[in-house]
Amino acid sequence: MPPFPDRRLAYTVATCLAVLMLRPVITSTQAASPRIQFTDVTREAGLDFVHVNGASGSKYLVETTGSGAAFLDFDDDGKLDLFLVNGGKTPGFSGSGSIEHALYRNNGDGTFSDVSLRAGILSNRSYGMGAAVGDYNNDGLADLFVTHFGGPNLLYRNNGDGAFKEVSAAAGVRGKGEWSSSAAFLDYDRDGDLDLYVVHYLDHSFTRNYICPLGTC
């Protein structure tokens, strides 16, 4: 006669033994692993930014992508400030009010202050995507490049006085309204000057919005 005439009992016993054998391993692993916890301090830090994707019910692809952000010390005080890219409006969007990018200055005490207007951040008239930071003119100050969908990209040259000047046209980096998704500064030819790489996502527009439910395209 087998030791466990009831197969269900045998399965239960085997399962319990497996759990008992694994328990010391799990406990040991958990004990050895550091416990890392994060606390959401967005509101306490004064960051009241709200991202708007411009959803209108037409399911435009651009609504699903979200936007970027960048840490930079724009005022050269040794503390990282924060630039947040906002989305934009789509045809049929019923929301009201402006949809702006935002620059927050680090106050040095765990809080930030919105200095967008004072710093010369222009009104967002297209759909924001990403941001890149680099000292493209070698003056020791952090400059800012912002990518967009359906509108010009923006290059903010740091004036060194707590404000920027938008110089994308003069620098030849405005683009032609393509879907510029992200960008990066790099010295690809090693000449000591930062070059700019801009990523274009898709050949897409609001008038050519293809809706592809799962499994149909």
PDB file of C-alpha atoms in Angstrom:
ATOM      1  CA  MET A   1       0.000   0.000   0.000  1.00  0.00           C
ATOM      2  CA  PRO A   2       1.462   3.397  -0.955  1.00  0.00           C
ATOM      3  CA  PRO A   3       2.244   5.800   1.914  1.00  0.00           C
ATOM      4  CA  PHE A   4      -0.406   8.306   0.681  1.00  0.00           C
ATOM      5  CA  PRO A   5      -3.482   6.496  -0.601  1.00  0.00           C
ATOM      6  CA  ASP A   6      -5.221   9.816  -1.196  1.00  0.00           C
ATOM      7  CA  ARG A   7      -3.468  11.669  -4.046  1.00  0.00           C
ATOM      8  CA  ARG A   8      -4.872  14.998  -2.888  1.00  0.00           C
ATOM      9  CA  LEU A   9      -3.313  14.484   0.528  1.00  0.00           C
ATOM     10  CA  ALA A  10      -0.002  13.553  -1.070  1.00  0.00           C
ATOM     11  CA  TYR A  11      -0.108  16.738  -3.183  1.00  0.00           C
ATOM     12  CA  THR A  12      -0.902  18.850  -0.128  1.00  0.00           C
ATOM     13  CA  VAL A  13       1.955  17.366   1.875  1.00  0.00           C
ATOM     14  CA  ALA A  14       4.391  17.829  -1.006  1.00  0.00           C
ATOM     15  CA  THR A  15       3.292  21.442  -1.436  1.00  0.00           C
ATOM     16  CA  CYS A  16       3.763  22.181   2.256  1.00  0.00           C
ATOM     17  CA  LEU A  17       7.234  20.651   2.197  1.00  0.00           C
ATOM     18  CA  ALA A  18       8.153  22.776  -0.803  1.00  0.00           C
ATOM     19  CA  VAL A  19       7.008  25.924   0.981  1.00  0.00           C
ATOM     20  CA  LEU A  20       8.926  24.956   4.115  1.00  0.00           C
ATOM     21  CA  MET A  21      12.086  24.381   2.115  1.00  0.00           C
ATOM     22  CA  LEU A  22      11.762  27.713   0.314  1.00  0.00           C
ATOM     23  CA  ARG A  23      10.954  29.768   3.372  1.00  0.00           C
ATOM     24  CA  PRO A  24      14.528  30.032   4.732  1.00  0.00           C
ATOM     25  CA  VAL A  25      15.770  31.092   1.272  1.00  0.00           C
ATOM     26  CA  ILE A  26      13.111  33.774   0.932  1.00  0.00           C
ATOM     27  CA  THR A  27      13.667  35.018   4.450  1.00  0.00           C
ATOM     28  CA  SER A  28      17.414  35.114   3.962  1.00  0.00           C
ATOM     29  CA  THR A  29      17.067  37.015   0.685  1.00  0.00           C
ATOM     30  CA  GLN A  30      14.706  39.551   2.181  1.00  0.00           C
ATOM     31  CA  ALA A  31      16.934  40.050   5.207  1.00  0.00           C
ATOM     32  CA  ALA A  32      19.981  40.634   3.022  1.00  0.00           C
ATOM     33  CA  SER A  33      18.231  43.086   0.692  1.00  0.00           C
ATOM     34  CA  PRO A  34      18.198  46.787   1.664  1.00  0.00           C
ATOM     35  CA  ARG A  35      14.780  48.279   2.250  1.00  0.00           C
ATOM     36  CA  ILE A  36      14.330  51.360   0.071  1.00  0.00           C
ATOM     37  CA  GLN A  37      11.291  53.551   0.479  1.00  0.00           C
ATOM     38  CA  PHE A  38      10.190  56.712  -1.315  1.00  0.00           C
ATOM     39  CA  THR A  39       7.834  59.416  -0.100  1.00  0.00           C
ATOM     40  CA  ASP A  40       5.825  61.597  -2.481  1.00  0.00           C
ATOM     41  CA  VAL A  41       6.691  65.199  -1.555  1.00  0.00           C
ATOM     42  CA  THR A  42       5.486  66.841  -4.765  1.00  0.00           C
ATOM     43  CA  ARG A  43       2.948  69.077  -3.094  1.00  0.00           C
ATOM     44  CA  GLU A  44       5.168  69.959  -0.142  1.00  0.00           C
ATOM     45  CA  ALA A  45       7.941  70.911  -2.574  1.00  0.00           C
ATOM     46  CA  GLY A  46       5.692  73.412  -4.332  1.00  0.00           C
ATOM     47  CA  LEU A  47       5.497  71.512  -7.619  1.00  0.00           C
ATOM     48  CA  ASP A  48       1.933  72.230  -8.777  1.00  0.00           C
ATOM     49  CA  PHE A  49       2.539  71.333 -12.415  1.00  0.00           C
ATOM     50  CA  VAL A  50      -0.302  69.551 -14.235  1.00  0.00           C
ATOM     51  CA  HIS A  51       0.403  67.713 -17.478  1.00  0.00           C
ATOM     52  CA  VAL A  52      -2.306  68.063 -20.132  1.00  0.00           C
ATOM     53  CA  ASN A  53      -2.434  65.566 -22.993  1.00  0.00           C
ATOM     54  CA  GLY A  54      -5.246  67.332 -24.849  1.00  0.00           C
ATOM     55  CA  ALA A  55      -7.424  64.221 -25.160  1.00  0.00           C
ATOM     56  CA  SER A  56     -10.505  64.930 -27.273  1.00  0.00           C
ATOM     57  CA  GLY A  57     -12.025  61.499 -27.805  1.00  0.00           C
ATOM     58  CA  SER A  58     -10.500  61.163 -31.267  1.00  0.00           C
ATOM     59  CA  LYS A  59      -7.682  59.004 -29.875  1.00  0.00           C
ATOM     60  CA  TYR A  60      -4.812  60.901 -31.440  1.00  0.00           C
ATOM     61  CA  LEU A  61      -1.599  58.942 -31.106  1.00  0.00           C
ATOM     62  CA  VAL A  62       0.289  61.878 -29.624  1.00  0.00           C
ATOM     63  CA  GLU A  63      -2.027  61.802 -26.584  1.00  0.00           C
ATOM     64  CA  THR A  64      -0.541  58.497 -25.447  1.00  0.00           C
ATOM     65  CA  THR A  65       3.130  59.414 -25.375  1.00  0.00           C
ATOM     66  CA  GLY A  66       3.469  61.718 -22.370  1.00  0.00           C
ATOM     67  CA  SER A  67       6.175  64.351 -22.031  1.00  0.00           C
ATOM     68  CA  GLY A  68       9.705  64.700 -20.704  1.00  0.00           C
ATOM     69  CA  ALA A  69      11.517  66.617 -18.004  1.00  0.00           C
ATOM     70  CA  ALA A  70      15.036  67.749 -17.203  1.00  0.00           C
ATOM     71  CA  PHE A  71      17.064  68.666 -14.137  1.00  0.00           C
ATOM     72  CA  LEU A  72      19.476  71.558 -14.719  1.00  0.00           C
ATOM     73  CA  ASP A  73      21.236  74.217 -12.687  1.00  0.00           C
ATOM     74  CA  PHE A  74      20.042  77.096 -14.856  1.00  0.00           C
ATOM     75  CA  ASP A  75      21.035  79.862 -12.413  1.00  0.00           C
ATOM     76  CA  ASP A  76      24.437  78.344 -11.592  1.00  0.00           C
ATOM     77  CA  ASP A  77      23.883  78.349  -7.826  1.00  0.00           C
ATOM     78  CA  GLY A  78      24.922  74.726  -7.305  1.00  0.00           C
ATOM     79  CA  LYS A  79      21.345  73.454  -6.883  1.00  0.00           C
ATOM     80  CA  LEU A  80      19.429  71.449  -9.486  1.00  0.00           C
ATOM     81  CA  ASP A  81      16.324  73.130 -10.846  1.00  0.00           C
ATOM     82  CA  LEU A  82      13.530  71.370 -12.727  1.00  0.00           C
ATOM     83  CA  PHE A  83      12.056  71.912 -16.194  1.00  0.00           C
ATOM     84  CA  LEU A  84       8.784  70.115 -17.002  1.00  0.00           C
ATOM     85  CA  VAL A  85       7.444  69.729 -20.546  1.00  0.00           C
ATOM     86  CA  ASN A  86       3.695  70.030 -21.023  1.00  0.00           C
ATOM     87  CA  GLY A  87       1.618  68.445 -23.780  1.00  0.00           C
ATOM     88  CA  GLY A  88      -0.791  70.571 -25.771  1.00  0.00           C
ATOM     89  CA  LYS A  89      -4.171  70.805 -27.420  1.00  0.00           C
ATOM     90  CA  THR A  90      -5.559  68.497 -30.080  1.00  0.00           C
ATOM     91  CA  PRO A  91      -8.429  69.221 -32.503  1.00  0.00           C
ATOM     92  CA  GLY A  92     -11.662  68.956 -30.551  1.00  0.00           C
ATOM     93  CA  PHE A  93     -10.060  69.370 -27.131  1.00  0.00           C
ATOM     94  CA  SER A  94     -12.604  71.054 -24.874  1.00  0.00           C
ATOM     95  CA  GLY A  95     -10.260  72.217 -22.128  1.00  0.00           C
ATOM     96  CA  SER A  96      -9.674  75.886 -21.498  1.00  0.00           C
ATOM     97  CA  GLY A  97      -6.718  77.948 -20.422  1.00  0.00           C
ATOM     98  CA  SER A  98      -3.083  77.827 -21.409  1.00  0.00           C
ATOM     99  CA  ILE A  99      -0.993  74.671 -21.414  1.00  0.00           C
ATOM    100  CA  GLU A 100       2.494  75.775 -20.506  1.00  0.00           C
ATOM    101  CA  HIS A 101       5.922  74.296 -19.932  1.00  0.00           C
ATOM    102  CA  ALA A 102       7.262  75.099 -16.478  1.00  0.00           C
ATOM    103  CA  LEU A 103      10.640  75.938 -14.978  1.00  0.00           C
ATOM    104  CA  TYR A 104      10.954  75.521 -11.206  1.00  0.00           C
ATOM    105  CA  ARG A 105      13.856  77.083  -9.324  1.00  0.00           C
ATOM    106  CA  ASN A 106      15.344  75.104  -6.456  1.00  0.00           C
ATOM    107  CA  ASN A 107      15.061  77.218  -3.293  1.00  0.00           C
ATOM    108  CA  GLY A 108      17.627  75.130  -1.461  1.00  0.00           C
ATOM    109  CA  ASP A 109      15.269  74.171   1.371  1.00  0.00           C
ATOM    110  CA  GLY A 110      13.456  71.280  -0.263  1.00  0.00           C
ATOM    111  CA  THR A 111      11.011  73.509  -2.127  1.00  0.00           C
ATOM    112  CA  PHE A 112      10.772  74.942  -5.649  1.00  0.00           C
ATOM    113  CA  SER A 113       9.356  78.169  -7.107  1.00  0.00           C
ATOM    114  CA  ASP A 114       7.813  78.536 -10.559  1.00  0.00           C
ATOM    115  CA  VAL A 115       9.988  81.051 -12.431  1.00  0.00           C
ATOM    116  CA  SER A 116       8.836  80.242 -15.968  1.00  0.00           C
ATOM    117  CA  LEU A 117       7.785  83.756 -16.946  1.00  0.00           C
ATOM    118  CA  ARG A 118      10.724  85.463 -15.233  1.00  0.00           C
ATOM    119  CA  ALA A 119      13.124  83.075 -16.955  1.00  0.00           C
ATOM    120  CA  GLY A 120      11.697  83.757 -20.420  1.00  0.00           C
ATOM    121  CA  ILE A 121      10.012  80.397 -21.056  1.00  0.00           C
ATOM    122  CA  LEU A 122       7.679  81.072 -23.979  1.00  0.00           C
ATOM    123  CA  SER A 123       4.019  80.169 -24.204  1.00  0.00           C
ATOM    124  CA  ASN A 124       3.537  76.632 -25.485  1.00  0.00           C
ATOM    125  CA  ARG A 125       1.778  76.943 -28.847  1.00  0.00           C
ATOM    126  CA  SER A 126       2.310  73.384 -30.052  1.00  0.00           C
ATOM    127  CA  TYR A 127       2.541  69.956 -28.419  1.00  0.00           C
ATOM    128  CA  GLY A 128       5.521  69.425 -26.107  1.00  0.00           C
ATOM    129  CA  MET A 129       7.506  66.204 -26.124  1.00  0.00           C
ATOM    130  CA  GLY A 130      11.000  66.158 -24.603  1.00  0.00           C
ATOM    131  CA  ALA A 131      13.894  68.210 -23.277  1.00  0.00           C
ATOM    132  CA  ALA A 132      17.684  68.108 -23.375  1.00  0.00           C
ATOM    133  CA  VAL A 133      20.257  70.114 -21.429  1.00  0.00           C
ATOM    134  CA  GLY A 134      23.757  71.093 -22.521  1.00  0.00           C
ATOM    135  CA  ASP A 135      26.171  74.012 -22.746  1.00  0.00           C
ATOM    136  CA  TYR A 136      26.101  74.290 -26.521  1.00  0.00           C
ATOM    137  CA  ASN A 137      27.963  77.630 -26.747  1.00  0.00           C
ATOM    138  CA  ASN A 138      30.702  76.820 -24.217  1.00  0.00           C
ATOM    139  CA  ASP A 139      29.982  79.724 -21.866  1.00  0.00           C
ATOM    140  CA  GLY A 140      29.738  77.522 -18.774  1.00  0.00           C
ATOM    141  CA  LEU A 141      25.947  77.831 -18.508  1.00  0.00           C
ATOM    142  CA  ALA A 142      23.262  75.202 -19.002  1.00  0.00           C
ATOM    143  CA  ASP A 143      21.167  75.736 -22.123  1.00  0.00           C
ATOM    144  CA  LEU A 144      17.854  74.004 -22.845  1.00  0.00           C
ATOM    145  CA  PHE A 145      16.358  72.392 -25.947  1.00  0.00           C
ATOM    146  CA  VAL A 146      12.663  71.452 -26.090  1.00  0.00           C
ATOM    147  CA  THR A 147      11.149  69.158 -28.732  1.00  0.00           C
ATOM    148  CA  HIS A 148       7.584  69.383 -30.057  1.00  0.00           C
ATOM    149  CA  PHE A 149       5.028  67.673 -32.257  1.00  0.00           C
ATOM    150  CA  GLY A 150       3.418  69.765 -34.994  1.00  0.00           C
ATOM    151  CA  GLY A 151       5.383  72.895 -34.173  1.00  0.00           C
ATOM    152  CA  PRO A 152       8.870  74.335 -33.924  1.00  0.00           C
ATOM    153  CA  ASN A 153      11.453  73.020 -31.512  1.00  0.00           C
ATOM    154  CA  LEU A 154      12.833  75.606 -29.093  1.00  0.00           C
ATOM    155  CA  LEU A 155      16.438  76.301 -28.110  1.00  0.00           C
ATOM    156  CA  TYR A 156      16.814  78.403 -24.976  1.00  0.00           C
ATOM    157  CA  ARG A 157      20.235  80.041 -24.626  1.00  0.00           C
ATOM    158  CA  ASN A 158      21.116  80.796 -21.027  1.00  0.00           C
ATOM    159  CA  ASN A 159      21.800  84.506 -20.550  1.00  0.00           C
ATOM    160  CA  GLY A 160      23.530  84.021 -17.213  1.00  0.00           C
ATOM    161  CA  ASP A 161      21.135  86.393 -15.445  1.00  0.00           C
ATOM    162  CA  GLY A 162      18.465  83.884 -14.478  1.00  0.00           C
ATOM    163  CA  ALA A 163      16.742  84.064 -17.854  1.00  0.00           C
ATOM    164  CA  PHE A 164      16.886  82.456 -21.304  1.00  0.00           C
ATOM    165  CA  LYS A 165      16.570  83.704 -24.869  1.00  0.00           C
ATOM    166  CA  GLU A 166      14.909  81.521 -27.488  1.00  0.00           C
ATOM    167  CA  VAL A 167      17.328  81.239 -30.427  1.00  0.00           C
ATOM    168  CA  SER A 168      16.230  78.140 -32.367  1.00  0.00           C
ATOM    169  CA  ALA A 169      15.801  80.013 -35.663  1.00  0.00           C
ATOM    170  CA  ALA A 170      19.226  81.638 -35.509  1.00  0.00           C
ATOM    171  CA  ALA A 171      20.793  78.314 -34.533  1.00  0.00           C
ATOM    172  CA  GLY A 172      19.016  76.415 -37.310  1.00  0.00           C
ATOM    173  CA  VAL A 173      17.345  73.857 -35.059  1.00  0.00           C
ATOM    174  CA  ARG A 174      13.654  74.791 -35.191  1.00  0.00           C
ATOM    175  CA  GLY A 175      12.713  71.897 -37.447  1.00  0.00           C
ATOM    176  CA  LYS A 176       9.740  71.894 -39.812  1.00  0.00           C
ATOM    177  CA  GLY A 177       6.941  70.752 -37.551  1.00  0.00           C
ATOM    178  CA  GLU A 178       7.911  67.090 -37.568  1.00  0.00           C
ATOM    179  CA  TRP A 179       7.211  64.841 -34.594  1.00  0.00           C
ATOM    180  CA  SER A 180      10.413  65.537 -32.680  1.00  0.00           C
ATOM    181  CA  SER A 181      10.208  63.180 -29.724  1.00  0.00           C
ATOM    182  CA  SER A 182      13.523  63.439 -27.873  1.00  0.00           C
ATOM    183  CA  ALA A 183      16.974  64.939 -28.200  1.00  0.00           C
ATOM    184  CA  ALA A 184      20.500  64.795 -26.790  1.00  0.00           C
ATOM    185  CA  PHE A 185      23.553  67.032 -26.757  1.00  0.00           C
ATOM    186  CA  LEU A 186      26.841  65.291 -27.564  1.00  0.00           C
ATOM    187  CA  ASP A 187      30.228  66.062 -29.060  1.00  0.00           C
ATOM    188  CA  TYR A 188      30.112  63.400 -31.751  1.00  0.00           C
ATOM    189  CA  ASP A 189      33.092  64.754 -33.739  1.00  0.00           C
ATOM    190  CA  ARG A 190      35.229  65.543 -30.655  1.00  0.00           C
ATOM    191  CA  ASP A 191      35.876  69.145 -31.608  1.00  0.00           C
ATOM    192  CA  GLY A 192      35.004  70.490 -28.169  1.00  0.00           C
ATOM    193  CA  ASP A 193      31.579  71.821 -29.227  1.00  0.00           C
ATOM    194  CA  LEU A 194      28.329  70.127 -28.267  1.00  0.00           C
ATOM    195  CA  ASP A 195      26.317  68.894 -31.238  1.00  0.00           C
ATOM    196  CA  LEU A 196      22.585  68.173 -31.131  1.00  0.00           C
ATOM    197  CA  TYR A 197      20.853  64.920 -32.064  1.00  0.00           C
ATOM    198  CA  VAL A 198      17.062  65.139 -32.510  1.00  0.00           C
ATOM    199  CA  VAL A 199      14.877  62.032 -32.765  1.00  0.00           C
ATOM    200  CA  HIS A 200      11.804  62.072 -35.012  1.00  0.00           C
ATOM    201  CA  TYR A 201       9.192  59.499 -34.070  1.00  0.00           C
ATOM    202  CA  LEU A 202       6.656  59.037 -36.898  1.00  0.00           C
ATOM    203  CA  ASP A 203       5.453  60.671 -40.101  1.00  0.00           C
ATOM    204  CA  HIS A 204       2.163  61.593 -38.498  1.00  0.00           C
ATOM    205  CA  SER A 205      -0.278  64.485 -38.228  1.00  0.00           C
ATOM    206  CA  PHE A 206      -3.703  65.272 -36.826  1.00  0.00           C
ATOM    207  CA  THR A 207      -5.195  64.964 -40.330  1.00  0.00           C
ATOM    208  CA  ARG A 208      -3.682  61.501 -40.809  1.00  0.00           C
ATOM    209  CA  ASN A 209      -4.626  59.886 -37.529  1.00  0.00           C
ATOM    210  CA  TYR A 210      -4.874  56.139 -37.946  1.00  0.00           C
ATOM    211  CA  ILE A 211      -6.691  54.349 -35.127  1.00  0.00           C
ATOM    212  CA  CYS A 212      -5.485  50.768 -34.789  1.00  0.00           C
ATOM    213  CA  PRO A 213      -7.301  48.723 -32.157  1.00  0.00           C
ATOM    214  CA  LEU A 214      -5.355  45.740 -30.850  1.00  0.00           C
ATOM    215  CA  GLY A 215      -4.851  43.138 -33.560  1.00  0.00           C
ATOM    216  CA  THR A 216      -6.340  45.136 -36.438  1.00  0.00           C
ATOM    217  CA  CYS A 217      -3.244  46.824 -37.928  1.00  0.00           C
TER     218      CYS A 217
END
